[in-house]
Amino acid sequence: MDPITAFAIATLMMMLNGAVLGLIHRDLPESLRPAATSWRFGTLLMAGGCVLLAVQHELPAGFVLPAANGMLFLGLTAYWRALRQFDGWPDHPLILLPFVLGTVGVAWFAIVDPRLDRRVLISSIAWTIMFVSSAHILYAGRRRDNAMSRRVLFVIFVTLALFMLVRAGYFALSADRVTDILDGRSWMNMATPLMASVLPVVGTTAFLLMCSERIRRQWEHAASTDALTGLANRRTLTRVGAERLQRARAQRDPFALAIVDIDHFKSINDRFGHDIGDLALRHVADALAKAAAASALPGRQGGEEFVVLLAADRDQAQQQAEHLREAVRSARFRSGEQEVAITVSIGVTSTTANDDCLDDLLRRADQALYAAKSGGRDCVVLA
């Protein structure tokens, strides 16, 4: 297979992958569409650049070489931008710098001082910068999600960066023997279009899998959190609470829970409306989340009632509950120009030897909450 055929095959595969990405674009959530658009744009530019390189003998070198390399540079810039958008990095005009400098450099050594080794060196440096920068984005985002697809794409970018450095060295050492990137006698000329197709083909598959993994995580998050407050929902509280109770019974780990209820919440809705009531719920949820211990799990049970799972014994649970109550009491909540005082009543209980299920603890905590309400509210009662 000669280099022209290799470029043709690589171009076809790139265009097919770009078409597939275009077909599924509408099925992606709105948050992922900008990144997918940039990635598709990059794939099509890469395909266009490969086409121009394959027919470079049919067109003036002063036109086709800067145009082809410019399209490839811009395509890689689009890949880089797609990864930045995927991980929430802002746009920055400096990402265009390798494209601009690379295109100008190739144009100079194609028109003013025609030299293949210099063109290859410039393009290899530009490609390497963009490969390494894209790999950095992927590596930096591993804390957010360390999916296998992210790691695969990271390896692809690093491998291609290394290949570009080898390619630059090869042409620097073979300047007298290789004068054309379409010369089929050079193994590097055969390898280059194949390596160039790895990112638009295999890389596109990995990028789509990253999108799929992001969507799965979003659905999992939506299924486990309360839509209004962002805290754990009742389903998550039940599951995690049962797990912690089982561990407490098996390993004697401390475990307690607190039921938190907003005092006079109905009056807030009656006076200010349900929209303000929703803001009040979020306000309390935020105060609980900030004040809860690192090992605690606050969640919304329903209505104006919250549950906090505590990795604490009886005395520690009461202290932590008092801290939660004071955190809500001291947090300022405003409705327009008017400050609204919000307090909570809390019922607390810890595990006993007779607890068979989480409902036993919830029942005792609920009874303690009722006592707190009856005792004047804005207080903690230990069951």
mmCIF file of C-alpha atoms in Angstrom, residues 220-221 223-225 231-249 253-257 293-301 307-312 351 357-359 361-362:
data_model
loop_
_atom_site.group_PDB
_atom_site.id
_atom_site.type_symbol
_atom_site.label_atom_id
_atom_site.label_comp_id
_atom_site.label_asym_id
_atom_site.label_seq_id
_atom_site.Cartn_x
_atom_site.Cartn_y
_atom_site.Cartn_z
ATOM 1 C CA GLU A 220 -27.154 8.077 38.451
ATOM 2 C CA HIS A 221 -26.782 11.438 40.160
ATOM 3 C CA ALA A 223 -31.663 9.120 40.587
ATOM 4 C CA SER A 224 -29.852 9.509 43.902
ATOM 5 C CA THR A 225 -30.375 13.198 44.689
ATOM 6 C CA LEU A 231 -29.089 16.558 48.800
ATOM 7 C CA ALA A 232 -29.449 12.793 48.874
ATOM 8 C CA ASN A 233 -33.050 11.737 48.239
ATOM 9 C CA ARG A 234 -35.162 9.335 50.267
ATOM 10 C CA ARG A 235 -34.127 6.371 48.140
ATOM 11 C CA THR A 236 -30.438 7.061 48.764
ATOM 12 C CA LEU A 237 -30.991 7.662 52.475
ATOM 13 C CA THR A 238 -32.784 4.318 52.783
ATOM 14 C CA ARG A 239 -30.065 2.434 50.920
ATOM 15 C CA VAL A 240 -27.078 4.043 52.634
ATOM 16 C CA GLY A 241 -28.785 3.997 56.033
ATOM 17 C CA ALA A 242 -29.456 0.262 55.763
ATOM 18 C CA GLU A 243 -25.828 -0.348 54.760
ATOM 19 C CA ARG A 244 -24.478 1.693 57.674
ATOM 20 C CA LEU A 245 -26.814 0.012 60.140
ATOM 21 C CA GLN A 246 -25.694 -3.406 58.951
ATOM 22 C CA ARG A 247 -22.054 -2.367 59.304
ATOM 23 C CA ALA A 248 -22.736 -0.939 62.748
ATOM 24 C CA ARG A 249 -24.232 -4.243 63.881
ATOM 25 C CA ASP A 253 -19.221 1.068 64.190
ATOM 26 C CA PRO A 254 -21.053 4.044 65.713
ATOM 27 C CA PHE A 255 -24.187 5.009 63.830
ATOM 28 C CA ALA A 256 -26.952 7.486 64.542
ATOM 29 C CA LEU A 257 -29.433 9.564 62.636
ATOM 30 C CA ALA A 293 -19.498 16.361 59.516
ATOM 31 C CA ALA A 294 -17.452 14.909 56.668
ATOM 32 C CA SER A 295 -18.691 11.403 57.524
ATOM 33 C CA ALA A 296 -22.340 12.483 57.698
ATOM 34 C CA LEU A 297 -24.881 12.189 54.886
ATOM 35 C CA PRO A 298 -27.634 14.819 54.868
ATOM 36 C CA GLY A 299 -30.680 14.158 52.719
ATOM 37 C CA ARG A 300 -34.232 15.285 52.159
ATOM 38 C CA GLN A 301 -36.869 12.902 53.458
ATOM 39 C CA VAL A 307 -32.587 13.217 57.630
ATOM 40 C CA VAL A 308 -28.892 13.250 58.490
ATOM 41 C CA LEU A 309 -27.036 9.942 58.809
ATOM 42 C CA LEU A 310 -24.282 10.286 61.405
ATOM 43 C CA ALA A 311 -21.187 8.185 62.032
ATOM 44 C CA ALA A 312 -21.407 8.973 65.741
ATOM 45 C CA THR A 351 -28.326 2.311 67.312
ATOM 46 C CA CYS A 357 -33.929 -2.254 60.412
ATOM 47 C CA LEU A 358 -33.548 1.436 59.644
ATOM 48 C CA ASP A 359 -37.247 2.023 60.301
ATOM 49 C CA LEU A 361 -34.219 4.258 64.207
ATOM 50 C CA LEU A 362 -36.474 6.492 62.106
#
